N, CA, C and O of each residue as an XYZ file, in Angstrom:
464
protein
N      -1.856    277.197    297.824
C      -1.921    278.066    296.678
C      -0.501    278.524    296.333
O       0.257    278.770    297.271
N      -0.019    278.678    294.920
C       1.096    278.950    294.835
C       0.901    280.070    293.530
O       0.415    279.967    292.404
N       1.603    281.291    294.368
C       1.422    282.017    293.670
C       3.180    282.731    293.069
O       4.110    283.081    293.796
N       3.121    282.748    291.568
C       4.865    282.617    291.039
C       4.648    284.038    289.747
O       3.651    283.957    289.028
N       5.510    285.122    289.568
C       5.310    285.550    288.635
C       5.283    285.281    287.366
O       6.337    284.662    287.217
N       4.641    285.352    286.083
C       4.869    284.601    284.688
C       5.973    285.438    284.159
O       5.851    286.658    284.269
N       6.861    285.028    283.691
C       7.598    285.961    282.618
C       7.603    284.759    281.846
O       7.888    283.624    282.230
N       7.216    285.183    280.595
C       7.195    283.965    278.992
C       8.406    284.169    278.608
O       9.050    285.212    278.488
N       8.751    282.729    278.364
C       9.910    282.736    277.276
C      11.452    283.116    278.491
O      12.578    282.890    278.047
N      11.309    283.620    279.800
C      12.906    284.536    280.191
C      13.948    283.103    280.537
O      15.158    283.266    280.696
N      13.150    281.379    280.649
C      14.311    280.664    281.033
C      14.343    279.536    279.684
O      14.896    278.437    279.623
N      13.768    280.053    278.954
C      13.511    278.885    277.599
C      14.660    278.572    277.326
O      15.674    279.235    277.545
N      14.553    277.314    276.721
C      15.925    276.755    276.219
C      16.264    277.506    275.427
O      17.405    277.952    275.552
N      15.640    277.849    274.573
C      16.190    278.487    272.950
C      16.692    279.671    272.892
O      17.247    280.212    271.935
N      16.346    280.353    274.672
C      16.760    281.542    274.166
C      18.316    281.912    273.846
O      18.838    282.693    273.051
N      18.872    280.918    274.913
C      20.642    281.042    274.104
C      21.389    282.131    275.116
O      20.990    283.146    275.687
N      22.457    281.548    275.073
C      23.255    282.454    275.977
C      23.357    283.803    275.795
O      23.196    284.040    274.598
N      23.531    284.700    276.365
C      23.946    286.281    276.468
C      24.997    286.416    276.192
O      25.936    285.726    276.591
N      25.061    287.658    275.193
C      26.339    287.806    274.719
C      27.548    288.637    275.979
O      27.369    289.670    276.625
N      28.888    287.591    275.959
C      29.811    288.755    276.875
C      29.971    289.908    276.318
O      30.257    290.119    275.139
N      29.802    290.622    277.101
C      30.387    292.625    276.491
C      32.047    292.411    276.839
O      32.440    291.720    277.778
N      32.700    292.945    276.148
C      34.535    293.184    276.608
C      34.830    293.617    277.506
O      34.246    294.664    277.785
N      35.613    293.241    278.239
C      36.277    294.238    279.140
C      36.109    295.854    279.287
O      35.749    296.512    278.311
N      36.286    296.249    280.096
C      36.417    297.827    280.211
C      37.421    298.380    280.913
O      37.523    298.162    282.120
N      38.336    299.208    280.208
C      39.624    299.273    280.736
C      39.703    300.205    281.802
O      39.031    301.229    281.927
N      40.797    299.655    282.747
C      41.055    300.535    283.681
C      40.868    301.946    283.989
O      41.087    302.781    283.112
N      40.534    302.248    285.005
C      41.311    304.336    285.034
C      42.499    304.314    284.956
O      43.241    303.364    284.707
N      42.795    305.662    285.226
C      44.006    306.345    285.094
C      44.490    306.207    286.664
O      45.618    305.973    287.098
N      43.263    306.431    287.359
C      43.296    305.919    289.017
C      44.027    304.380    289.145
O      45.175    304.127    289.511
N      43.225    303.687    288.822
C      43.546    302.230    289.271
C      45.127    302.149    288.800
O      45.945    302.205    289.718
N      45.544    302.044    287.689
C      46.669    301.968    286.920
C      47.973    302.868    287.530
O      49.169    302.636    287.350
N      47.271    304.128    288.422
C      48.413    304.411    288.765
C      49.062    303.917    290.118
O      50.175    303.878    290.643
N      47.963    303.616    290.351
C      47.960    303.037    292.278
C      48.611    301.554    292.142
O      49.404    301.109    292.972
N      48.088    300.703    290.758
C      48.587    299.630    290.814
C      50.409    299.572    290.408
O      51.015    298.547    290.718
N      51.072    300.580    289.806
C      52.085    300.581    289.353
C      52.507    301.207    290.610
O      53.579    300.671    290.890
N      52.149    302.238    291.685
C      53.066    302.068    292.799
C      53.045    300.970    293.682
O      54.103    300.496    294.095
N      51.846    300.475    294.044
C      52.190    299.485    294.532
C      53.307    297.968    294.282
O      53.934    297.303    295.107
N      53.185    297.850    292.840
C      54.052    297.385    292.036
C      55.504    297.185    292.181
O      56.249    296.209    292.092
N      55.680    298.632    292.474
C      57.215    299.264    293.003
C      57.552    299.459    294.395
O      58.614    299.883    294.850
N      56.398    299.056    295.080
C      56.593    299.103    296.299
C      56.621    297.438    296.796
O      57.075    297.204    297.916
N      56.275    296.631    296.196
C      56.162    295.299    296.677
C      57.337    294.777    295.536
O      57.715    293.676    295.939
N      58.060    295.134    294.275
C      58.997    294.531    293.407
C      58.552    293.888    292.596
O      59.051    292.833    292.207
N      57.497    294.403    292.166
C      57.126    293.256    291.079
C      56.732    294.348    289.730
O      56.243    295.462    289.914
N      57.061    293.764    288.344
C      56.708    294.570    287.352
C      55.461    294.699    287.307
O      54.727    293.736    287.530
N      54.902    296.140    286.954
C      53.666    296.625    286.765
C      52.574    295.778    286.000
O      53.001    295.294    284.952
N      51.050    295.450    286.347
C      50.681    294.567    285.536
C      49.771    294.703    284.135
O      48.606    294.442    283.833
N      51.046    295.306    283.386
C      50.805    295.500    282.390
C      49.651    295.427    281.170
O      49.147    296.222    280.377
N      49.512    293.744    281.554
C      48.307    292.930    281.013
C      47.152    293.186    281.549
O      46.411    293.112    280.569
N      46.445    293.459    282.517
C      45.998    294.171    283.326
C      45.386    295.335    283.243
O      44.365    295.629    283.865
N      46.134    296.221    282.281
C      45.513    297.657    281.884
C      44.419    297.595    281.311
O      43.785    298.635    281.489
N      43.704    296.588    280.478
C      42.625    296.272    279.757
C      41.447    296.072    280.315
O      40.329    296.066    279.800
N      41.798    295.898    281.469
C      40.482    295.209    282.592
C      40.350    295.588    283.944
O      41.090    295.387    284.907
N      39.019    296.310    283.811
C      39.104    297.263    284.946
C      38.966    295.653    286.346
O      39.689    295.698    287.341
N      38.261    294.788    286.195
C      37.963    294.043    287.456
C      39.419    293.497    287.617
O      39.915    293.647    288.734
N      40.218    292.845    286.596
C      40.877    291.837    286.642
C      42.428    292.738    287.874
O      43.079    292.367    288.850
N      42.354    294.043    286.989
C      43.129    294.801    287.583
C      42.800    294.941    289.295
O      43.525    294.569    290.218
N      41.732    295.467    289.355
C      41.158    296.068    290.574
C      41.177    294.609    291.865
O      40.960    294.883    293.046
N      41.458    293.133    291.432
C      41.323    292.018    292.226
C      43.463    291.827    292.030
O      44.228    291.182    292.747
N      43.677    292.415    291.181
C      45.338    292.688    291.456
C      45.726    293.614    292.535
O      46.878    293.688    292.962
N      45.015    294.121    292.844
C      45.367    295.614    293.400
C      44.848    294.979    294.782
O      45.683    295.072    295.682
N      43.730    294.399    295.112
C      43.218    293.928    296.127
C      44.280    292.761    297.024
O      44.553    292.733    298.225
N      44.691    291.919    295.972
C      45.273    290.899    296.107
C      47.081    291.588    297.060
O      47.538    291.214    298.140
N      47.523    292.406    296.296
C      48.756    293.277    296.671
C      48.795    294.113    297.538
O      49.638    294.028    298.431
N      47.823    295.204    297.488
C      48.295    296.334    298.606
C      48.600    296.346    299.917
O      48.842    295.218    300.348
N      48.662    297.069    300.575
C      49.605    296.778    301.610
C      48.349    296.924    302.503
O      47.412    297.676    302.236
N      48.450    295.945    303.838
C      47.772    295.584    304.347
C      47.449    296.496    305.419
O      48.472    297.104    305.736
N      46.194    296.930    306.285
C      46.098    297.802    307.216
C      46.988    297.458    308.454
O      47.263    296.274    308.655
N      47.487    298.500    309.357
C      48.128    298.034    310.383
C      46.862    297.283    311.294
O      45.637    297.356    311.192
N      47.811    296.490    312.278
C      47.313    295.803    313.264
C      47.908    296.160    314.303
O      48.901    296.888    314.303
N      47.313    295.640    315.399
C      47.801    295.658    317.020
C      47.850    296.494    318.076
O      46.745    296.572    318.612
N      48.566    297.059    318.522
C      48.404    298.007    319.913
C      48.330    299.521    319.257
O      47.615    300.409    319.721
N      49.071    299.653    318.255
C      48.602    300.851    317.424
C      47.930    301.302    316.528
O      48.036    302.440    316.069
N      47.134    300.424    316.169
C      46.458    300.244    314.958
C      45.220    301.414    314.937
O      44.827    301.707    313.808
N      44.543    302.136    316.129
C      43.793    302.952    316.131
C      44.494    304.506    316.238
O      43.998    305.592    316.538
N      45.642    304.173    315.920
C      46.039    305.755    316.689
C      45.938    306.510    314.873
O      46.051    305.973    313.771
N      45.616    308.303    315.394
C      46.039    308.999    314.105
C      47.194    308.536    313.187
O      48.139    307.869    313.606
N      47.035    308.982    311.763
C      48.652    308.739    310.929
C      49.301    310.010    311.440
O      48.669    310.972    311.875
N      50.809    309.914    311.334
C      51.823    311.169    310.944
C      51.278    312.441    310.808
O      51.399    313.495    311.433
N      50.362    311.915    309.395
C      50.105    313.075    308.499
C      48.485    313.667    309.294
O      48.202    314.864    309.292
N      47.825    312.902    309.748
C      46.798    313.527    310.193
C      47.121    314.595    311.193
O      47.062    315.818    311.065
N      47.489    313.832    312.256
C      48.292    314.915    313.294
C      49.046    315.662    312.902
O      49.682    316.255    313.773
N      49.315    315.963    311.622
C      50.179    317.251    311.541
C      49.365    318.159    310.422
O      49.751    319.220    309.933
N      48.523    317.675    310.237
C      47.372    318.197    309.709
C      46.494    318.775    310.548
O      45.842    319.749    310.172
N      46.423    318.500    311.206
C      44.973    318.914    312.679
C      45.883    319.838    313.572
O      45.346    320.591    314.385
N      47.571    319.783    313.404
C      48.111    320.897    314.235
C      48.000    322.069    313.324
O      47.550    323.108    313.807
N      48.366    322.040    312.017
C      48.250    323.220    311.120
C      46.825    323.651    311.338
O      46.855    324.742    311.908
N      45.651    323.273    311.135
C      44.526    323.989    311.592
C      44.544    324.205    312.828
O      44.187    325.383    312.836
N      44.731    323.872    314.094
C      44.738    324.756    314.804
C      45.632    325.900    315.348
O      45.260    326.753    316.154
N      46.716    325.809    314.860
C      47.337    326.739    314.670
C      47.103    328.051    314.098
O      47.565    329.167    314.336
N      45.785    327.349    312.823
C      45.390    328.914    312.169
C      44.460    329.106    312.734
O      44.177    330.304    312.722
N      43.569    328.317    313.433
C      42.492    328.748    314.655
C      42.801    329.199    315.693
O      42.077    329.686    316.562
N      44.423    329.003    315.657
C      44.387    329.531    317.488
C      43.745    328.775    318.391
O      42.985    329.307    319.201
N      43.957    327.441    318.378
C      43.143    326.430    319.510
C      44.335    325.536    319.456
O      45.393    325.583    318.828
N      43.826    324.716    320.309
C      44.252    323.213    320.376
C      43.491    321.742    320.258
O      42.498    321.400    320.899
N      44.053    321.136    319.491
C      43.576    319.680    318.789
C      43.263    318.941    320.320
O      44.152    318.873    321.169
N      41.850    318.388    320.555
C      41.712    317.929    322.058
C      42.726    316.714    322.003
O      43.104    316.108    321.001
N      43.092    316.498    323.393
C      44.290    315.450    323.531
C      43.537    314.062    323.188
O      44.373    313.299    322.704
N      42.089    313.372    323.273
C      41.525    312.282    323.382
C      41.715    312.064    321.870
O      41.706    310.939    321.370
N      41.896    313.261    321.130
C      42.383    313.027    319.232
C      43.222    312.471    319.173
O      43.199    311.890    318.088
N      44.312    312.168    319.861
C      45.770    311.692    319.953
C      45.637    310.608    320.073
O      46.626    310.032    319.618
N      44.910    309.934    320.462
C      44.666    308.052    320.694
C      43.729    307.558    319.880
O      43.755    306.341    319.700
N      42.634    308.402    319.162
C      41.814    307.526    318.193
C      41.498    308.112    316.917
O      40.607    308.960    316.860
N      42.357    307.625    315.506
C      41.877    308.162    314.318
C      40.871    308.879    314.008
O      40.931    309.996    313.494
N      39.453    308.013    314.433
C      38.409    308.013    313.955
C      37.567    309.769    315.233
O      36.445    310.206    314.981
N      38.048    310.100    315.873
C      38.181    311.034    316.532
C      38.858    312.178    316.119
O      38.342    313.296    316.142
N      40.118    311.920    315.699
C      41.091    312.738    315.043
C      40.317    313.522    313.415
O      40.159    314.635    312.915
N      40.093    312.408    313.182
C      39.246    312.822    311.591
C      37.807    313.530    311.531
O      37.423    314.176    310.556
N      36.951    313.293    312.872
C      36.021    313.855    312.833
C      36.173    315.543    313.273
O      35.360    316.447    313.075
N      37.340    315.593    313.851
C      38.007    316.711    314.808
C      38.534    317.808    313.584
O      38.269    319.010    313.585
N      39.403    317.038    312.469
C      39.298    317.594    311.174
C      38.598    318.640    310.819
O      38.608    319.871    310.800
N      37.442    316.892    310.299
C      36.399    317.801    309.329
C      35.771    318.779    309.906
O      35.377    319.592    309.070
N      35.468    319.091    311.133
C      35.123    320.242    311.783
C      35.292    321.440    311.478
O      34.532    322.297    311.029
N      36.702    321.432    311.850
C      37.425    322.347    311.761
C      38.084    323.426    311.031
O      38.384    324.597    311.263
N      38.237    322.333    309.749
C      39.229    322.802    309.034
C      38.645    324.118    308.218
O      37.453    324.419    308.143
N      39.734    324.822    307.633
C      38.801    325.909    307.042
C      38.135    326.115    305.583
O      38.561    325.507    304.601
N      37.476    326.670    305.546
C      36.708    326.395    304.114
C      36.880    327.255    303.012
O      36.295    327.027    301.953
């Protein structure tokens, strides 16, 4: 027994292709992230690009700078750890030391914390 839903007419020949809709232009987000990156890798901003939010957003993919790798690649940034010392500083505690070796520790240690 074969049982298939009917929809009439949805693969007919005649019905004819779908019309493309235009592009949809970038944010103000994408455009700005793509012009630092831009300046950070030497290449002129991609100008042409501003028109199209995907075309842009697979530029941006294609360029940015790549996550670290290797023996440090899990530890907090700079900025986190000096972020998680300023809150506890206004808590009057200390950031547990096991925060110091894993981001994803460090950040949950954060959001905890921080004040509201």
């Amino acid at each position: 027994m074969h049982h298939q839903a009917q929809f009439p007419g949805m693969f007919a020949p005649e019905q004819g292709a779908l019309p493309i809709e235009p592009p949809v232009a970038a944010t103000g987000k994408q455009i700005a992230f793509a012009t630092s990156i831009a300046g950070k890798v030497g290449l002129a901003p991609p100008v042409a690009l501003f028109r199209n939010r995907t075309a842009l957003s697979a530029w941006i993919d294609t360029h940015k700078p790549k996550p670290p790798t290797g023996q440090f690649a899990n530890y907090p940034s700079s900025k986190q750890v000096a972020f998680a010392e300023r809150i506890a500083r206004v808590k009057r505690s200390d950031v547990p030391h096991e925060c110091f070796r894993n981001k994803t520790l460090m950040s949950r240690w954060i959001d905890g914390n921080k004040p509201r």
